[in-house]
Amino acid sequence: MTTTAKPTTEVAAYWREARKLYTVYSSLLERFALGLLPCRELESPIDRSEPDSVQNIQQWLEQMDDRVQVHQLRQLLQTSRLGTEDNLRSLVNHHLQKDTKTESDRDKVDFLLVQYPSSCAPPGFYDRDVEFDEVAQVLEPILGEVG
């Protein structure tokens, strides 16, 4: 995202999503010592609209995407309180919206789409045989309406 002539609401939405991702990514960085410094822009409480700030955030997220393996993401989300519906949705959207996707991105999306219903399905969902339409309904918040 470039912020040149972007409405303030769009810039604010970008920062909200970046901060959600940063909550998960900074925990991954801390837990797995991935050899990257924290993102200065996201550590700051000030949301800046300068293109350099946004570009630095995007580069940092790309570097984290390259370093984080799916098993690390799985371990963090399944053993912490970070596997929330909101965080899972942000992670799925982040990986699906990337211009260039890698096999690692595919593996992460695969895991996240399996993790999402197990974390977000209503109580008793898996106590019986589940129909396709029911799974589609659970996934609708992240994938939209499914066939």
Tab-separated table of N, CA and C in Angstrom:
chain	number	residue	atom	x	y	z
A	1	MET	N	0.850	-1.180	0.000
A	1	MET	CA	0.000	0.000	0.000
A	1	MET	C	0.886	1.231	0.000
A	2	THR	N	0.592	2.147	-0.878
A	2	THR	CA	1.237	3.450	-0.797
A	2	THR	C	0.219	4.392	-0.198
A	3	THR	N	0.711	5.366	0.514
A	3	THR	CA	-0.224	6.266	1.189
A	3	THR	C	-0.377	7.588	0.464
A	4	THR	N	0.225	7.728	-0.703
A	4	THR	CA	0.091	8.966	-1.447
A	4	THR	C	-1.379	9.186	-1.781
A	5	ALA	N	-1.917	10.290	-1.317
A	5	ALA	CA	-3.304	10.693	-1.571
A	5	ALA	C	-4.325	9.661	-1.098
A	6	LYS	N	-3.978	8.850	-0.132
A	6	LYS	CA	-4.924	7.888	0.428
A	6	LYS	C	-5.743	8.572	1.504
A	7	PRO	N	-7.026	8.248	1.585
A	7	PRO	CA	-7.850	8.831	2.645
A	7	PRO	C	-7.347	8.398	4.022
A	8	THR	N	-7.563	9.253	4.992
A	8	THR	CA	-7.121	8.973	6.358
A	8	THR	C	-7.694	7.662	6.868
A	9	THR	N	-8.933	7.357	6.514
A	9	THR	CA	-9.546	6.110	6.988
A	9	THR	C	-8.825	4.887	6.435
A	10	GLU	N	-8.341	4.972	5.203
A	10	GLU	CA	-7.612	3.859	4.605
A	10	GLU	C	-6.248	3.684	5.272
A	11	VAL	N	-5.596	4.788	5.563
A	11	VAL	CA	-4.307	4.733	6.265
A	11	VAL	C	-4.506	4.136	7.656
A	12	ALA	N	-5.553	4.567	8.346
A	12	ALA	CA	-5.844	4.049	9.688
A	12	ALA	C	-6.144	2.553	9.635
A	13	ALA	N	-6.877	2.111	8.622
A	13	ALA	CA	-7.193	0.684	8.476
A	13	ALA	C	-5.917	-0.121	8.235
A	14	TYR	N	-5.005	0.429	7.426
A	14	TYR	CA	-3.728	-0.248	7.183
A	14	TYR	C	-2.968	-0.440	8.495
A	15	TRP	N	-2.899	0.610	9.296
A	15	TRP	CA	-2.177	0.536	10.564
A	15	TRP	C	-2.830	-0.462	11.522
A	16	ARG	N	-4.165	-0.504	11.558
A	16	ARG	CA	-4.854	-1.471	12.430
A	16	ARG	C	-4.471	-2.896	12.054
A	17	GLU	N	-4.503	-3.185	10.761
A	17	GLU	CA	-4.157	-4.535	10.307
A	17	GLU	C	-2.679	-4.835	10.556
A	18	ALA	N	-1.816	-3.866	10.281
A	18	ALA	CA	-0.381	-4.067	10.504
A	18	ALA	C	-0.097	-4.335	11.978
A	19	ARG	N	-0.776	-3.648	12.856
A	19	ARG	CA	-0.569	-3.856	14.296
A	19	ARG	C	-1.093	-5.221	14.748
A	20	LYS	N	-2.189	-5.692	14.155
A	20	LYS	CA	-2.677	-7.047	14.476
A	20	LYS	C	-1.629	-8.079	14.072
A	21	LEU	N	-1.115	-7.932	12.853
A	21	LEU	CA	-0.076	-8.847	12.393
A	21	LEU	C	1.155	-8.752	13.284
A	22	TYR	N	1.494	-7.541	13.686
A	22	TYR	CA	2.688	-7.340	14.498
A	22	TYR	C	2.572	-8.029	15.853
A	23	THR	N	1.388	-8.082	16.401
A	23	THR	CA	1.193	-8.790	17.668
A	23	THR	C	1.637	-10.245	17.525
A	24	VAL	N	1.224	-10.875	16.444
A	24	VAL	CA	1.591	-12.272	16.199
A	24	VAL	C	3.058	-12.372	15.800
A	25	TYR	N	3.490	-11.537	14.866
A	25	TYR	CA	4.851	-11.635	14.349
A	25	TYR	C	5.906	-11.295	15.402
A	26	SER	N	5.631	-10.332	16.253
A	26	SER	CA	6.615	-10.009	17.296
A	26	SER	C	6.715	-11.155	18.301
A	27	SER	N	5.617	-11.854	18.542
A	27	SER	CA	5.665	-13.030	19.419
A	27	SER	C	6.455	-14.158	18.766
A	28	LEU	N	6.289	-14.331	17.466
A	28	LEU	CA	7.087	-15.324	16.742
A	28	LEU	C	8.568	-14.971	16.813
A	29	LEU	N	8.867	-13.701	16.627
A	29	LEU	CA	10.246	-13.218	16.674
A	29	LEU	C	10.872	-13.494	18.031
A	30	GLU	N	10.120	-13.236	19.067
A	30	GLU	CA	10.604	-13.445	20.430
A	30	GLU	C	10.767	-14.933	20.751
A	31	ARG	N	9.786	-15.736	20.372
A	31	ARG	CA	9.806	-17.156	20.721
A	31	ARG	C	10.853	-17.937	19.943
A	32	PHE	N	11.062	-17.595	18.677
A	32	PHE	CA	11.911	-18.419	17.818
A	32	PHE	C	13.229	-17.763	17.418
A	33	ALA	N	13.553	-16.597	17.950
A	33	ALA	CA	14.827	-15.925	17.655
A	33	ALA	C	15.131	-15.989	16.157
A	34	LEU	N	14.332	-15.312	15.372
A	34	LEU	CA	14.411	-15.386	13.920
A	34	LEU	C	15.466	-14.474	13.303
A	35	GLY	N	16.240	-13.797	14.124
A	35	GLY	CA	17.357	-13.008	13.624
A	35	GLY	C	16.973	-11.707	12.952
A	36	LEU	N	15.876	-11.136	13.354
A	36	LEU	CA	15.423	-9.867	12.802
A	36	LEU	C	15.098	-8.953	13.965
A	37	LEU	N	15.404	-7.685	13.816
A	37	LEU	CA	15.062	-6.718	14.860
A	37	LEU	C	13.570	-6.410	14.804
A	38	PRO	N	12.976	-6.005	15.914
A	38	PRO	CA	11.568	-5.583	15.881
A	38	PRO	C	11.383	-4.417	14.909
A	39	CYS	N	10.179	-4.256	14.427
A	39	CYS	CA	9.861	-3.173	13.489
A	39	CYS	C	9.692	-1.873	14.265
A	40	ARG	N	10.588	-0.941	14.020
A	40	ARG	CA	10.585	0.341	14.738
A	40	ARG	C	9.263	1.082	14.571
A	41	GLU	N	8.741	1.090	13.357
A	41	GLU	CA	7.500	1.818	13.086
A	41	GLU	C	6.319	1.229	13.857
A	42	LEU	N	6.276	-0.081	13.970
A	42	LEU	CA	5.159	-0.715	14.672
A	42	LEU	C	5.359	-0.750	16.181
A	43	GLU	N	6.576	-0.557	16.626
A	43	GLU	CA	6.835	-0.435	18.065
A	43	GLU	C	6.381	0.932	18.569
A	44	SER	N	6.376	1.908	17.682
A	44	SER	CA	5.967	3.266	18.042
A	44	SER	C	4.445	3.334	18.169
A	45	PRO	N	3.946	4.081	19.139
A	45	PRO	CA	2.488	4.208	19.273
A	45	PRO	C	1.867	5.170	18.257
A	46	ILE	N	2.694	5.814	17.450
A	46	ILE	CA	2.211	6.819	16.500
A	46	ILE	C	2.041	6.185	15.121
A	47	ASP	N	0.856	6.328	14.551
A	47	ASP	CA	0.592	5.860	13.193
A	47	ASP	C	1.003	6.954	12.222
A	48	ARG	N	2.001	6.666	11.416
A	48	ARG	CA	2.515	7.661	10.477
A	48	ARG	C	1.984	7.357	9.076
A	49	SER	N	1.741	8.401	8.324
A	49	SER	CA	1.225	8.205	6.968
A	49	SER	C	2.295	8.375	5.895
A	50	GLU	N	3.540	8.632	6.302
A	50	GLU	CA	4.605	8.819	5.318
A	50	GLU	C	4.852	7.514	4.563
A	51	PRO	N	5.032	7.621	3.247
A	51	PRO	CA	5.283	6.419	2.448
A	51	PRO	C	6.482	5.607	2.939
A	52	ASP	N	7.529	6.264	3.448
A	52	ASP	CA	8.693	5.532	3.949
A	52	ASP	C	8.326	4.629	5.121
A	53	SER	N	7.479	5.109	6.007
A	53	SER	CA	7.062	4.305	7.159
A	53	SER	C	6.298	3.070	6.709
A	54	VAL	N	5.367	3.272	5.804
A	54	VAL	CA	4.568	2.154	5.298
A	54	VAL	C	5.461	1.166	4.554
A	55	GLN	N	6.391	1.673	3.761
A	55	GLN	CA	7.305	0.804	3.021
A	55	GLN	C	8.179	-0.004	3.978
A	56	ASN	N	8.672	0.617	5.044
A	56	ASN	CA	9.478	-0.103	6.035
A	56	ASN	C	8.675	-1.221	6.688
A	57	ILE	N	7.411	-0.946	6.980
A	57	ILE	CA	6.550	-1.975	7.576
A	57	ILE	C	6.366	-3.130	6.601
A	58	GLN	N	6.074	-2.810	5.351
A	58	GLN	CA	5.875	-3.858	4.353
A	58	GLN	C	7.126	-4.709	4.181
A	59	GLN	N	8.292	-4.076	4.162
A	59	GLN	CA	9.542	-4.823	4.032
A	59	GLN	C	9.771	-5.714	5.244
A	60	TRP	N	9.479	-5.197	6.435
A	60	TRP	CA	9.663	-5.985	7.649
A	60	TRP	C	8.733	-7.201	7.633
A	61	LEU	N	7.472	-6.998	7.253
A	61	LEU	CA	6.524	-8.115	7.184
A	61	LEU	C	6.974	-9.152	6.153
A	62	GLU	N	7.494	-8.698	5.016
A	62	GLU	CA	7.999	-9.619	3.995
A	62	GLU	C	9.170	-10.436	4.530
A	63	GLN	N	10.073	-9.775	5.246
A	63	GLN	CA	11.210	-10.491	5.827
A	63	GLN	C	10.735	-11.522	6.846
A	64	MET	N	9.754	-11.155	7.644
A	64	MET	CA	9.203	-12.108	8.610
A	64	MET	C	8.529	-13.275	7.892
A	65	ASP	N	7.778	-12.984	6.842
A	65	ASP	CA	7.130	-14.055	6.077
A	65	ASP	C	8.165	-15.036	5.537
A	66	ASP	N	9.323	-14.525	5.116
A	66	ASP	CA	10.387	-15.387	4.602
A	66	ASP	C	11.009	-16.246	5.701
A	67	ARG	N	11.046	-15.753	6.922
A	67	ARG	CA	11.725	-16.449	8.017
A	67	ARG	C	10.825	-17.396	8.803
A	68	VAL	N	9.563	-17.052	8.921
A	68	VAL	CA	8.644	-17.863	9.722
A	68	VAL	C	8.225	-19.098	8.931
A	69	GLN	N	8.376	-20.249	9.559
A	69	GLN	CA	7.935	-21.509	8.969
A	69	GLN	C	6.544	-21.847	9.494
A	70	VAL	N	5.808	-22.625	8.725
A	70	VAL	CA	4.434	-22.944	9.110
A	70	VAL	C	4.378	-23.658	10.460
A	71	HIS	N	5.358	-24.514	10.764
A	71	HIS	CA	5.316	-25.218	12.056
A	71	HIS	C	5.494	-24.246	13.224
A	72	GLN	N	6.234	-23.156	13.006
A	72	GLN	CA	6.393	-22.147	14.057
A	72	GLN	C	5.090	-21.380	14.267
A	73	LEU	N	4.442	-21.034	13.172
A	73	LEU	CA	3.151	-20.353	13.252
A	73	LEU	C	2.138	-21.252	13.965
A	74	ARG	N	2.128	-22.524	13.594
A	74	ARG	CA	1.218	-23.488	14.220
A	74	ARG	C	1.485	-23.584	15.717
A	75	GLN	N	2.744	-23.727	16.085
A	75	GLN	CA	3.080	-23.862	17.503
A	75	GLN	C	2.629	-22.637	18.295
A	76	LEU	N	2.893	-21.455	17.774
A	76	LEU	CA	2.509	-20.236	18.488
A	76	LEU	C	0.994	-20.119	18.626
A	77	LEU	N	0.275	-20.295	17.528
A	77	LEU	CA	-1.172	-20.078	17.555
A	77	LEU	C	-1.913	-21.137	18.365
A	78	GLN	N	-1.345	-22.346	18.435
A	78	GLN	CA	-2.024	-23.408	19.174
A	78	GLN	C	-1.622	-23.476	20.643
A	79	THR	N	-0.593	-22.736	21.025
A	79	THR	CA	-0.134	-22.806	22.422
A	79	THR	C	-0.148	-21.448	23.113
A	80	SER	N	-0.836	-20.501	22.523
A	80	SER	CA	-0.923	-19.175	23.132
A	80	SER	C	-2.341	-18.649	22.943
A	81	ARG	N	-2.566	-17.476	23.449
A	81	ARG	CA	-3.885	-16.845	23.284
A	81	ARG	C	-3.954	-15.998	22.013
A	82	LEU	N	-2.998	-16.179	21.130
A	82	LEU	CA	-2.964	-15.383	19.900
A	82	LEU	C	-3.784	-15.993	18.764
A	83	GLY	N	-4.284	-17.205	18.939
A	83	GLY	CA	-5.064	-17.861	17.891
A	83	GLY	C	-6.514	-17.417	17.865
A	84	THR	N	-6.733	-16.117	17.996
A	84	THR	CA	-8.098	-15.577	18.013
A	84	THR	C	-8.654	-15.469	16.594
A	85	GLU	N	-9.963	-15.364	16.506
A	85	GLU	CA	-10.601	-15.211	15.198
A	85	GLU	C	-10.051	-13.983	14.469
A	86	ASP	N	-9.901	-12.892	15.181
A	86	ASP	CA	-9.407	-11.652	14.587
A	86	ASP	C	-7.989	-11.822	14.032
A	87	ASN	N	-7.106	-12.433	14.815
A	87	ASN	CA	-5.730	-12.649	14.359
A	87	ASN	C	-5.677	-13.630	13.193
A	88	LEU	N	-6.450	-14.709	13.278
A	88	LEU	CA	-6.463	-15.686	12.187
A	88	LEU	C	-6.959	-15.041	10.893
A	89	ARG	N	-8.002	-14.240	10.997
A	89	ARG	CA	-8.543	-13.556	9.818
A	89	ARG	C	-7.491	-12.614	9.221
A	90	SER	N	-6.791	-11.866	10.067
A	90	SER	CA	-5.753	-10.946	9.575
A	90	SER	C	-4.624	-11.700	8.887
A	91	LEU	N	-4.224	-12.820	9.465
A	91	LEU	CA	-3.148	-13.614	8.865
A	91	LEU	C	-3.564	-14.196	7.519
A	92	VAL	N	-4.775	-14.738	7.439
A	92	VAL	CA	-5.257	-15.279	6.162
A	92	VAL	C	-5.298	-14.171	5.113
A	93	ASN	N	-5.901	-13.046	5.457
A	93	ASN	CA	-5.993	-11.934	4.499
A	93	ASN	C	-4.617	-11.454	4.066
A	94	HIS	N	-3.697	-11.362	5.012
A	94	HIS	CA	-2.335	-10.918	4.696
A	94	HIS	C	-1.706	-11.829	3.638
A	95	HIS	N	-1.801	-13.122	3.847
A	95	HIS	CA	-1.165	-14.056	2.910
A	95	HIS	C	-1.910	-14.139	1.578
A	96	LEU	N	-3.227	-14.039	1.608
A	96	LEU	CA	-3.987	-14.102	0.355
A	96	LEU	C	-3.818	-12.843	-0.489
A	97	GLN	N	-3.550	-11.704	0.147
A	97	GLN	CA	-3.432	-10.442	-0.585
A	97	GLN	C	-2.026	-10.179	-1.112
A	98	LYS	N	-1.086	-11.041	-0.806
A	98	LYS	CA	0.277	-10.825	-1.293
A	98	LYS	C	0.309	-10.930	-2.816
A	99	ASP	N	1.079	-10.053	-3.445
A	99	ASP	CA	1.197	-10.082	-4.902
A	99	ASP	C	1.893	-11.353	-5.373
A	100	THR	N	2.991	-11.700	-4.705
A	100	THR	CA	3.750	-12.890	-5.049
A	100	THR	C	3.657	-13.864	-3.885
A	101	LYS	N	3.127	-15.038	-4.172
A	101	LYS	CA	2.948	-16.033	-3.114
A	101	LYS	C	3.946	-17.170	-3.310
A	102	THR	N	4.483	-17.641	-2.199
A	102	THR	CA	5.447	-18.733	-2.227
A	102	THR	C	4.767	-20.026	-1.764
A	103	GLU	N	5.497	-21.131	-1.855
A	103	GLU	CA	4.979	-22.393	-1.322
A	103	GLU	C	4.769	-22.277	0.181
A	104	SER	N	5.633	-21.528	0.841
A	104	SER	CA	5.485	-21.313	2.278
A	104	SER	C	4.189	-20.562	2.584
A	105	ASP	N	3.850	-19.574	1.760
A	105	ASP	CA	2.575	-18.862	1.931
A	105	ASP	C	1.408	-19.831	1.766
A	106	ARG	N	1.506	-20.693	0.766
A	106	ARG	CA	0.450	-21.685	0.541
A	106	ARG	C	0.282	-22.576	1.760
A	107	ASP	N	1.410	-23.035	2.322
A	107	ASP	CA	1.356	-23.898	3.503
A	107	ASP	C	0.755	-23.164	4.699
A	108	LYS	N	1.084	-21.895	4.837
A	108	LYS	CA	0.539	-21.103	5.951
A	108	LYS	C	-0.963	-20.897	5.788
A	109	VAL	N	-1.400	-20.578	4.577
A	109	VAL	CA	-2.837	-20.408	4.328
A	109	VAL	C	-3.558	-21.731	4.567
A	110	ASP	N	-2.973	-22.827	4.117
A	110	ASP	CA	-3.562	-24.145	4.343
A	110	ASP	C	-3.760	-24.389	5.839
A	111	PHE	N	-2.716	-24.163	6.623
A	111	PHE	CA	-2.831	-24.337	8.072
A	111	PHE	C	-3.882	-23.404	8.659
A	112	LEU	N	-3.843	-22.130	8.282
A	112	LEU	CA	-4.761	-21.139	8.857
A	112	LEU	C	-6.219	-21.460	8.535
A	113	LEU	N	-6.473	-21.981	7.327
A	113	LEU	CA	-7.846	-22.328	6.955
A	113	LEU	C	-8.337	-23.577	7.684
A	114	VAL	N	-7.427	-24.405	8.144
A	114	VAL	CA	-7.805	-25.543	8.991
A	114	VAL	C	-7.963	-25.077	10.434
A	115	GLN	N	-7.074	-24.213	10.872
A	115	GLN	CA	-7.103	-23.722	12.251
A	115	GLN	C	-8.330	-22.851	12.511
A	116	TYR	N	-8.725	-22.068	11.534
A	116	TYR	CA	-9.836	-21.127	11.718
A	116	TYR	C	-11.113	-21.828	12.190
A	117	PRO	N	-11.608	-22.860	11.485
A	117	PRO	CA	-12.838	-23.497	11.975
A	117	PRO	C	-12.651	-24.194	13.319
A	118	SER	N	-11.473	-24.753	13.554
A	118	SER	CA	-11.284	-25.430	14.841
A	118	SER	C	-11.266	-24.434	15.992
A	119	SER	N	-10.898	-23.192	15.709
A	119	SER	CA	-10.889	-22.157	16.746
A	119	SER	C	-12.198	-21.371	16.808
A	120	CYS	N	-12.893	-21.271	15.689
A	120	CYS	CA	-14.019	-20.333	15.600
A	120	CYS	C	-15.386	-20.988	15.412
A	121	ALA	N	-15.419	-22.295	15.233
A	121	ALA	CA	-16.713	-22.963	15.059
A	121	ALA	C	-17.493	-22.923	16.368
A	122	PRO	N	-18.811	-22.936	16.273
A	122	PRO	CA	-19.622	-22.906	17.497
A	122	PRO	C	-19.427	-24.172	18.330
A	123	PRO	N	-19.714	-24.101	19.625
A	123	PRO	CA	-19.585	-25.282	20.491
A	123	PRO	C	-20.401	-26.454	19.933
A	124	GLY	N	-19.838	-27.643	20.028
A	124	GLY	CA	-20.515	-28.844	19.561
A	124	GLY	C	-20.416	-29.079	18.065
A	125	PHE	N	-19.732	-28.197	17.358
A	125	PHE	CA	-19.636	-28.283	15.895
A	125	PHE	C	-19.065	-29.628	15.443
A	126	TYR	N	-18.056	-30.105	16.136
A	126	TYR	CA	-17.379	-31.334	15.721
A	126	TYR	C	-17.884	-32.573	16.451
A	127	ASP	N	-18.968	-32.454	17.185
A	127	ASP	CA	-19.534	-33.599	17.898
A	127	ASP	C	-20.427	-34.443	16.994
A	128	ARG	N	-20.510	-34.080	15.741
A	128	ARG	CA	-21.374	-34.777	14.786
A	128	ARG	C	-20.754	-34.663	13.399
A	129	ASP	N	-21.352	-35.317	12.425
A	129	ASP	CA	-20.903	-35.162	11.043
A	129	ASP	C	-21.245	-33.753	10.580
A	130	VAL	N	-20.289	-33.111	9.956
A	130	VAL	CA	-20.453	-31.719	9.534
A	130	VAL	C	-20.665	-31.682	8.024
A	131	GLU	N	-21.630	-30.906	7.601
A	131	GLU	CA	-21.942	-30.748	6.177
A	131	GLU	C	-21.089	-29.632	5.565
A	132	PHE	N	-20.903	-29.707	4.260
A	132	PHE	CA	-20.140	-28.701	3.524
A	132	PHE	C	-20.671	-27.293	3.790
A	133	ASP	N	-21.988	-27.138	3.746
A	133	ASP	CA	-22.592	-25.815	3.946
A	133	ASP	C	-22.272	-25.241	5.322
A	134	GLU	N	-22.161	-26.110	6.328
A	134	GLU	CA	-21.842	-25.639	7.677
A	134	GLU	C	-20.399	-25.145	7.749
A	135	VAL	N	-19.492	-25.867	7.104
A	135	VAL	CA	-18.091	-25.435	7.061
A	135	VAL	C	-17.987	-24.120	6.290
A	136	ALA	N	-18.711	-24.021	5.187
A	136	ALA	CA	-18.707	-22.786	4.391
A	136	ALA	C	-19.200	-21.610	5.224
A	137	GLN	N	-20.196	-21.851	6.052
A	137	GLN	CA	-20.730	-20.778	6.896
A	137	GLN	C	-19.693	-20.319	7.925
A	138	VAL	N	-18.935	-21.259	8.496
A	138	VAL	CA	-17.894	-20.899	9.465
A	138	VAL	C	-16.776	-20.117	8.782
A	139	LEU	N	-16.432	-20.504	7.550
A	139	LEU	CA	-15.337	-19.848	6.823
A	139	LEU	C	-15.754	-18.545	6.132
A	140	GLU	N	-17.038	-18.276	6.072
A	140	GLU	CA	-17.530	-17.096	5.350
A	140	GLU	C	-16.887	-15.776	5.782
A	141	PRO	N	-16.622	-15.543	7.080
A	141	PRO	CA	-15.997	-14.265	7.457
A	141	PRO	C	-14.621	-14.020	6.825
A	142	ILE	N	-13.914	-15.093	6.452
A	142	ILE	CA	-12.596	-14.866	5.853
A	142	ILE	C	-12.569	-15.110	4.350
A	143	LEU	N	-13.467	-15.950	3.846
A	143	LEU	CA	-13.448	-16.264	2.421
A	143	LEU	C	-14.594	-15.644	1.638
A	144	GLY	N	-15.580	-15.128	2.337
A	144	GLY	CA	-16.772	-14.639	1.659
A	144	GLY	C	-17.720	-15.803	1.421
A	145	GLU	N	-18.760	-15.553	0.676
A	145	GLU	CA	-19.759	-16.594	0.426
A	145	GLU	C	-19.146	-17.702	-0.421
A	146	VAL	N	-19.332	-18.936	0.029
A	146	VAL	CA	-18.776	-20.102	-0.654
A	146	VAL	C	-19.930	-20.929	-1.203
A	147	GLY	N	-19.758	-21.430	-2.438
A	147	GLY	CA	-20.681	-22.187	-3.211
A	147	GLY	C	-21.715	-22.957	-2.590
